[in-house]
Amino acid sequence: NANDATGPHLFFTKQRSGAAGGSTPVVENDILGDLRFTAADGGDIESGAARITVRAAANATTNSTPGYITFSTSTTNDPQERVRISSGGKVSIGEATAHTYNAHVAVDDLVVGGSSSHGITVLSGNTSTGSLWFDAQDSTRGYIQYAHNEQALILGTEGNERLRITSDGKIITGNSNTPGADQLDNFTLHSSGH
């Protein structure tokens, strides 16, 4: 009933002293909290369907308790990790190898996949555009788009279209809406092997 922005709390607390009121530090990979979702299967009610788990990301020290959270789902009765959010806010989605893969530090904010074939799909309406944008804090941006209504792949820099590949394979440089845009009906690059 406080006249402030606080709300109800639900605490899960783990310590290793073996006694109530203790504060022995947790160690790396200790489970700090676990929510398990089970269902009746006709034989019992213990079959796991999904799980949300928080673990210690490192051995705890005074006022330092890094943790990570995992989201698991099951195709049978044993939930497997599908999504992880690291102590630093990085996200991995997919098979087990995605969650322990050491991506380059400049591109490790989101890792998707695993040891088999994987991909990301941007689903858009039949006459809409799917986009991947690269923005900077000063609002400069580049982008990759697929325009379904034109069946064209578009690349842009500084917020402007620079290259377009049409449905019949033609390559248009510059802005395709600009008169005099360069169009290449056949475009081939040959490598010298160097």
PDB file of N, CA, C and O in Angstrom, residues 120 122 124 128-134 143-157 160-177 182:
ATOM      1  N   ILE A 120      17.032 -17.630 -39.881  1.00  0.00           N
ATOM      2  CA  ILE A 120      16.073 -16.671 -39.356  1.00  0.00           C
ATOM      3  C   ILE A 120      15.168 -16.233 -40.495  1.00  0.00           C
ATOM      4  O   ILE A 120      15.646 -15.919 -41.584  1.00  0.00           O
ATOM      5  N   VAL A 122      12.128 -13.571 -41.748  1.00  0.00           N
ATOM      6  CA  VAL A 122      11.318 -12.366 -41.533  1.00  0.00           C
ATOM      7  C   VAL A 122      10.052 -12.544 -42.360  1.00  0.00           C
ATOM      8  O   VAL A 122      10.102 -12.558 -43.590  1.00  0.00           O
ATOM      9  N   SER A 124       6.553 -11.360 -43.822  1.00  0.00           N
ATOM     10  CA  SER A 124       5.829 -10.128 -44.152  1.00  0.00           C
ATOM     11  C   SER A 124       4.604 -10.461 -44.984  1.00  0.00           C
ATOM     12  O   SER A 124       4.486 -11.571 -45.520  1.00  0.00           O
ATOM     13  N   SER A 128       3.975  -6.594 -48.758  1.00  0.00           N
ATOM     14  CA  SER A 128       4.704  -5.779 -47.783  1.00  0.00           C
ATOM     15  C   SER A 128       6.209  -5.978 -47.939  1.00  0.00           C
ATOM     16  O   SER A 128       6.666  -6.709 -48.815  1.00  0.00           O
ATOM     17  N   THR A 129       6.971  -5.339 -47.065  1.00  0.00           N
ATOM     18  CA  THR A 129       8.425  -5.371 -47.132  1.00  0.00           C
ATOM     19  C   THR A 129       9.013  -5.895 -45.835  1.00  0.00           C
ATOM     20  O   THR A 129       8.607  -5.473 -44.748  1.00  0.00           O
ATOM     21  N   GLY A 130       9.962  -6.825 -45.948  1.00  0.00           N
ATOM     22  CA  GLY A 130      10.718  -7.308 -44.799  1.00  0.00           C
ATOM     23  C   GLY A 130      12.043  -6.574 -44.740  1.00  0.00           C
ATOM     24  O   GLY A 130      12.690  -6.369 -45.769  1.00  0.00           O
ATOM     25  N   SER A 131      12.465  -6.162 -43.540  1.00  0.00           N
ATOM     26  CA  SER A 131      13.648  -5.307 -43.430  1.00  0.00           C
ATOM     27  C   SER A 131      14.570  -5.733 -42.303  1.00  0.00           C
ATOM     28  O   SER A 131      14.143  -6.255 -41.274  1.00  0.00           O
ATOM     29  N   LEU A 132      15.857  -5.480 -42.522  1.00  0.00           N
ATOM     30  CA  LEU A 132      16.882  -5.587 -41.491  1.00  0.00           C
ATOM     31  C   LEU A 132      17.644  -4.273 -41.530  1.00  0.00           C
ATOM     32  O   LEU A 132      18.258  -3.928 -42.543  1.00  0.00           O
ATOM     33  N   TRP A 133      17.568  -3.509 -40.444  1.00  0.00           N
ATOM     34  CA  TRP A 133      18.152  -2.169 -40.401  1.00  0.00           C
ATOM     35  C   TRP A 133      19.375  -2.142 -39.491  1.00  0.00           C
ATOM     36  O   TRP A 133      19.439  -2.833 -38.481  1.00  0.00           O
ATOM     37  N   PHE A 134      20.334  -1.305 -39.854  1.00  0.00           N
ATOM     38  CA  PHE A 134      21.552  -1.114 -39.078  1.00  0.00           C
ATOM     39  C   PHE A 134      21.613   0.366 -38.715  1.00  0.00           C
ATOM     40  O   PHE A 134      21.993   1.202 -39.533  1.00  0.00           O
ATOM     41  N   TYR A 143      20.540  -0.625 -44.605  1.00  0.00           N
ATOM     42  CA  TYR A 143      19.479  -1.615 -44.500  1.00  0.00           C
ATOM     43  C   TYR A 143      19.532  -2.626 -45.642  1.00  0.00           C
ATOM     44  O   TYR A 143      20.131  -2.391 -46.690  1.00  0.00           O
ATOM     45  N   ILE A 144      18.910  -3.754 -45.362  1.00  0.00           N
ATOM     46  CA  ILE A 144      18.645  -4.780 -46.368  1.00  0.00           C
ATOM     47  C   ILE A 144      17.140  -5.018 -46.337  1.00  0.00           C
ATOM     48  O   ILE A 144      16.567  -5.213 -45.260  1.00  0.00           O
ATOM     49  N   GLN A 145      16.512  -4.966 -47.493  1.00  0.00           N
ATOM     50  CA  GLN A 145      15.060  -5.157 -47.554  1.00  0.00           C
ATOM     51  C   GLN A 145      14.696  -6.123 -48.675  1.00  0.00           C
ATOM     52  O   GLN A 145      15.408  -6.220 -49.676  1.00  0.00           O
ATOM     53  N   TYR A 146      13.558  -6.813 -48.471  1.00  0.00           N
ATOM     54  CA  TYR A 146      12.960  -7.555 -49.575  1.00  0.00           C
ATOM     55  C   TYR A 146      11.539  -7.029 -49.757  1.00  0.00           C
ATOM     56  O   TYR A 146      10.703  -7.140 -48.855  1.00  0.00           O
ATOM     57  N   ALA A 147      11.285  -6.413 -50.925  1.00  0.00           N
ATOM     58  CA  ALA A 147       9.962  -5.854 -51.228  1.00  0.00           C
ATOM     59  C   ALA A 147       9.145  -6.910 -51.966  1.00  0.00           C
ATOM     60  O   ALA A 147       9.402  -7.196 -53.139  1.00  0.00           O
ATOM     61  N   HIS A 148       8.178  -7.500 -51.282  1.00  0.00           N
ATOM     62  CA  HIS A 148       7.391  -8.585 -51.884  1.00  0.00           C
ATOM     63  C   HIS A 148       6.526  -8.104 -53.041  1.00  0.00           C
ATOM     64  O   HIS A 148       6.310  -8.842 -54.001  1.00  0.00           O
ATOM     65  N   ASN A 149       6.040  -6.883 -52.945  1.00  0.00           N
ATOM     66  CA  ASN A 149       5.179  -6.385 -54.025  1.00  0.00           C
ATOM     67  C   ASN A 149       5.959  -6.175 -55.319  1.00  0.00           C
ATOM     68  O   ASN A 149       5.387  -6.200 -56.419  1.00  0.00           O
ATOM     69  N   GLU A 150       7.291  -5.994 -55.206  1.00  0.00           N
ATOM     70  CA  GLU A 150       8.136  -5.820 -56.383  1.00  0.00           C
ATOM     71  C   GLU A 150       9.024  -7.035 -56.638  1.00  0.00           C
ATOM     72  O   GLU A 150       9.711  -7.098 -57.652  1.00  0.00           O
ATOM     73  N   GLN A 151       9.045  -7.962 -55.682  1.00  0.00           N
ATOM     74  CA  GLN A 151       9.925  -9.123 -55.728  1.00  0.00           C
ATOM     75  C   GLN A 151      11.362  -8.679 -55.978  1.00  0.00           C
ATOM     76  O   GLN A 151      12.052  -9.152 -56.891  1.00  0.00           O
ATOM     77  N   ALA A 152      11.828  -7.760 -55.132  1.00  0.00           N
ATOM     78  CA  ALA A 152      13.159  -7.186 -55.303  1.00  0.00           C
ATOM     79  C   ALA A 152      13.900  -7.163 -53.969  1.00  0.00           C
ATOM     80  O   ALA A 152      13.310  -6.913 -52.920  1.00  0.00           O
ATOM     81  N   LEU A 153      15.210  -7.430 -54.052  1.00  0.00           N
ATOM     82  CA  LEU A 153      16.100  -7.322 -52.901  1.00  0.00           C
ATOM     83  C   LEU A 153      16.804  -5.979 -52.973  1.00  0.00           C
ATOM     84  O   LEU A 153      17.374  -5.620 -54.012  1.00  0.00           O
ATOM     85  N   ILE A 154      16.774  -5.212 -51.870  1.00  0.00           N
ATOM     86  CA  ILE A 154      17.250  -3.830 -51.871  1.00  0.00           C
ATOM     87  C   ILE A 154      18.292  -3.647 -50.773  1.00  0.00           C
ATOM     88  O   ILE A 154      18.104  -4.089 -49.639  1.00  0.00           O
ATOM     89  N   LEU A 155      19.386  -2.969 -51.123  1.00  0.00           N
ATOM     90  CA  LEU A 155      20.411  -2.593 -50.151  1.00  0.00           C
ATOM     91  C   LEU A 155      20.506  -1.083 -50.090  1.00  0.00           C
ATOM     92  O   LEU A 155      20.474  -0.411 -51.134  1.00  0.00           O
ATOM     93  N   GLY A 156      20.597  -0.545 -48.878  1.00  0.00           N
ATOM     94  CA  GLY A 156      20.654   0.898 -48.723  1.00  0.00           C
ATOM     95  C   GLY A 156      21.740   1.331 -47.767  1.00  0.00           C
ATOM     96  O   GLY A 156      22.134   0.582 -46.871  1.00  0.00           O
ATOM     97  N   THR A 157      22.253   2.544 -47.966  1.00  0.00           N
ATOM     98  CA  THR A 157      23.183   3.181 -47.031  1.00  0.00           C
ATOM     99  C   THR A 157      22.711   4.602 -46.783  1.00  0.00           C
ATOM    100  O   THR A 157      22.061   5.217 -47.634  1.00  0.00           O
ATOM    101  N   ASN A 160      19.255   5.608 -47.804  1.00  0.00           N
ATOM    102  CA  ASN A 160      18.856   5.674 -49.209  1.00  0.00           C
ATOM    103  C   ASN A 160      19.196   4.383 -49.942  1.00  0.00           C
ATOM    104  O   ASN A 160      20.235   3.764 -49.683  1.00  0.00           O
ATOM    105  N   GLU A 161      18.317   4.012 -50.878  1.00  0.00           N
ATOM    106  CA  GLU A 161      18.565   2.822 -51.690  1.00  0.00           C
ATOM    107  C   GLU A 161      19.804   3.022 -52.555  1.00  0.00           C
ATOM    108  O   GLU A 161      19.968   4.051 -53.205  1.00  0.00           O
ATOM    109  N   ARG A 162      20.683   2.003 -52.574  1.00  0.00           N
ATOM    110  CA  ARG A 162      21.907   2.089 -53.378  1.00  0.00           C
ATOM    111  C   ARG A 162      22.008   0.971 -54.414  1.00  0.00           C
ATOM    112  O   ARG A 162      22.639   1.141 -55.450  1.00  0.00           O
ATOM    113  N   LEU A 163      21.381  -0.172 -54.129  1.00  0.00           N
ATOM    114  CA  LEU A 163      21.463  -1.299 -55.047  1.00  0.00           C
ATOM    115  C   LEU A 163      20.198  -2.122 -54.943  1.00  0.00           C
ATOM    116  O   LEU A 163      19.666  -2.319 -53.855  1.00  0.00           O
ATOM    117  N   ARG A 164      19.738  -2.599 -56.115  1.00  0.00           N
ATOM    118  CA  ARG A 164      18.517  -3.408 -56.167  1.00  0.00           C
ATOM    119  C   ARG A 164      18.747  -4.585 -57.109  1.00  0.00           C
ATOM    120  O   ARG A 164      19.315  -4.423 -58.190  1.00  0.00           O
ATOM    121  N   ILE A 165      18.303  -5.761 -56.662  1.00  0.00           N
ATOM    122  CA  ILE A 165      18.300  -6.938 -57.529  1.00  0.00           C
ATOM    123  C   ILE A 165      16.843  -7.267 -57.817  1.00  0.00           C
ATOM    124  O   ILE A 165      16.070  -7.555 -56.897  1.00  0.00           O
ATOM    125  N   THR A 166      16.452  -7.216 -59.070  1.00  0.00           N
ATOM    126  CA  THR A 166      15.059  -7.422 -59.446  1.00  0.00           C
ATOM    127  C   THR A 166      14.750  -8.912 -59.563  1.00  0.00           C
ATOM    128  O   THR A 166      15.642  -9.760 -59.540  1.00  0.00           O
ATOM    129  N   SER A 167      13.464  -9.214 -59.744  1.00  0.00           N
ATOM    130  CA  SER A 167      13.033 -10.610 -59.799  1.00  0.00           C
ATOM    131  C   SER A 167      13.598 -11.360 -60.995  1.00  0.00           C
ATOM    132  O   SER A 167      13.722 -12.585 -60.962  1.00  0.00           O
ATOM    133  N   ASP A 168      13.985 -10.649 -62.044  1.00  0.00           N
ATOM    134  CA  ASP A 168      14.556 -11.308 -63.218  1.00  0.00           C
ATOM    135  C   ASP A 168      16.082 -11.266 -63.211  1.00  0.00           C
ATOM    136  O   ASP A 168      16.727 -11.557 -64.224  1.00  0.00           O
ATOM    137  N   GLY A 169      16.669 -10.899 -62.058  1.00  0.00           N
ATOM    138  CA  GLY A 169      18.109 -10.977 -61.906  1.00  0.00           C
ATOM    139  C   GLY A 169      18.882  -9.747 -62.307  1.00  0.00           C
ATOM    140  O   GLY A 169      20.114  -9.737 -62.256  1.00  0.00           O
ATOM    141  N   LYS A 170      18.225  -8.686 -62.740  1.00  0.00           N
ATOM    142  CA  LYS A 170      18.919  -7.459 -63.108  1.00  0.00           C
ATOM    143  C   LYS A 170      19.411  -6.751 -61.841  1.00  0.00           C
ATOM    144  O   LYS A 170      18.772  -6.810 -60.794  1.00  0.00           O
ATOM    145  N   ILE A 171      20.553  -6.084 -61.974  1.00  0.00           N
ATOM    146  CA  ILE A 171      21.124  -5.328 -60.868  1.00  0.00           C
ATOM    147  C   ILE A 171      21.050  -3.848 -61.204  1.00  0.00           C
ATOM    148  O   ILE A 171      21.540  -3.416 -62.247  1.00  0.00           O
ATOM    149  N   ILE A 172      20.423  -3.075 -60.322  1.00  0.00           N
ATOM    150  CA  ILE A 172      20.278  -1.638 -60.519  1.00  0.00           C
ATOM    151  C   ILE A 172      21.033  -0.932 -59.413  1.00  0.00           C
ATOM    152  O   ILE A 172      20.793  -1.189 -58.224  1.00  0.00           O
ATOM    153  N   THR A 173      21.966  -0.065 -59.780  1.00  0.00           N
ATOM    154  CA  THR A 173      22.718   0.691 -58.784  1.00  0.00           C
ATOM    155  C   THR A 173      22.153   2.097 -58.684  1.00  0.00           C
ATOM    156  O   THR A 173      21.532   2.595 -59.617  1.00  0.00           O
ATOM    157  N   GLY A 174      22.395   2.735 -57.551  1.00  0.00           N
ATOM    158  CA  GLY A 174      21.779   4.027 -57.295  1.00  0.00           C
ATOM    159  C   GLY A 174      20.347   3.815 -56.856  1.00  0.00           C
ATOM    160  O   GLY A 174      19.939   2.728 -56.457  1.00  0.00           O
ATOM    161  N   ASN A 175      19.525   4.838 -56.913  1.00  0.00           N
ATOM    162  CA  ASN A 175      18.114   4.747 -56.547  1.00  0.00           C
ATOM    163  C   ASN A 175      17.316   4.343 -57.779  1.00  0.00           C
ATOM    164  O   ASN A 175      17.323   5.035 -58.786  1.00  0.00           O
ATOM    165  N   SER A 176      16.624   3.214 -57.696  1.00  0.00           N
ATOM    166  CA  SER A 176      15.891   2.705 -58.859  1.00  0.00           C
ATOM    167  C   SER A 176      14.788   3.653 -59.301  1.00  0.00           C
ATOM    168  O   SER A 176      14.284   3.562 -60.413  1.00  0.00           O
ATOM    169  N   ASN A 177      14.394   4.570 -58.405  1.00  0.00           N
ATOM    170  CA  ASN A 177      13.342   5.534 -58.751  1.00  0.00           C
ATOM    171  C   ASN A 177      13.915   6.796 -59.407  1.00  0.00           C
ATOM    172  O   ASN A 177      13.175   7.704 -59.763  1.00  0.00           O
ATOM    173  N   ASP A 182      21.830   3.324 -63.060  1.00  0.00           N
ATOM    174  CA  ASP A 182      22.579   2.337 -63.835  1.00  0.00           C
ATOM    175  C   ASP A 182      21.937   0.967 -63.694  1.00  0.00           C
ATOM    176  O   ASP A 182      21.654   0.502 -62.594  1.00  0.00           O
TER     177      ASP A 182
END
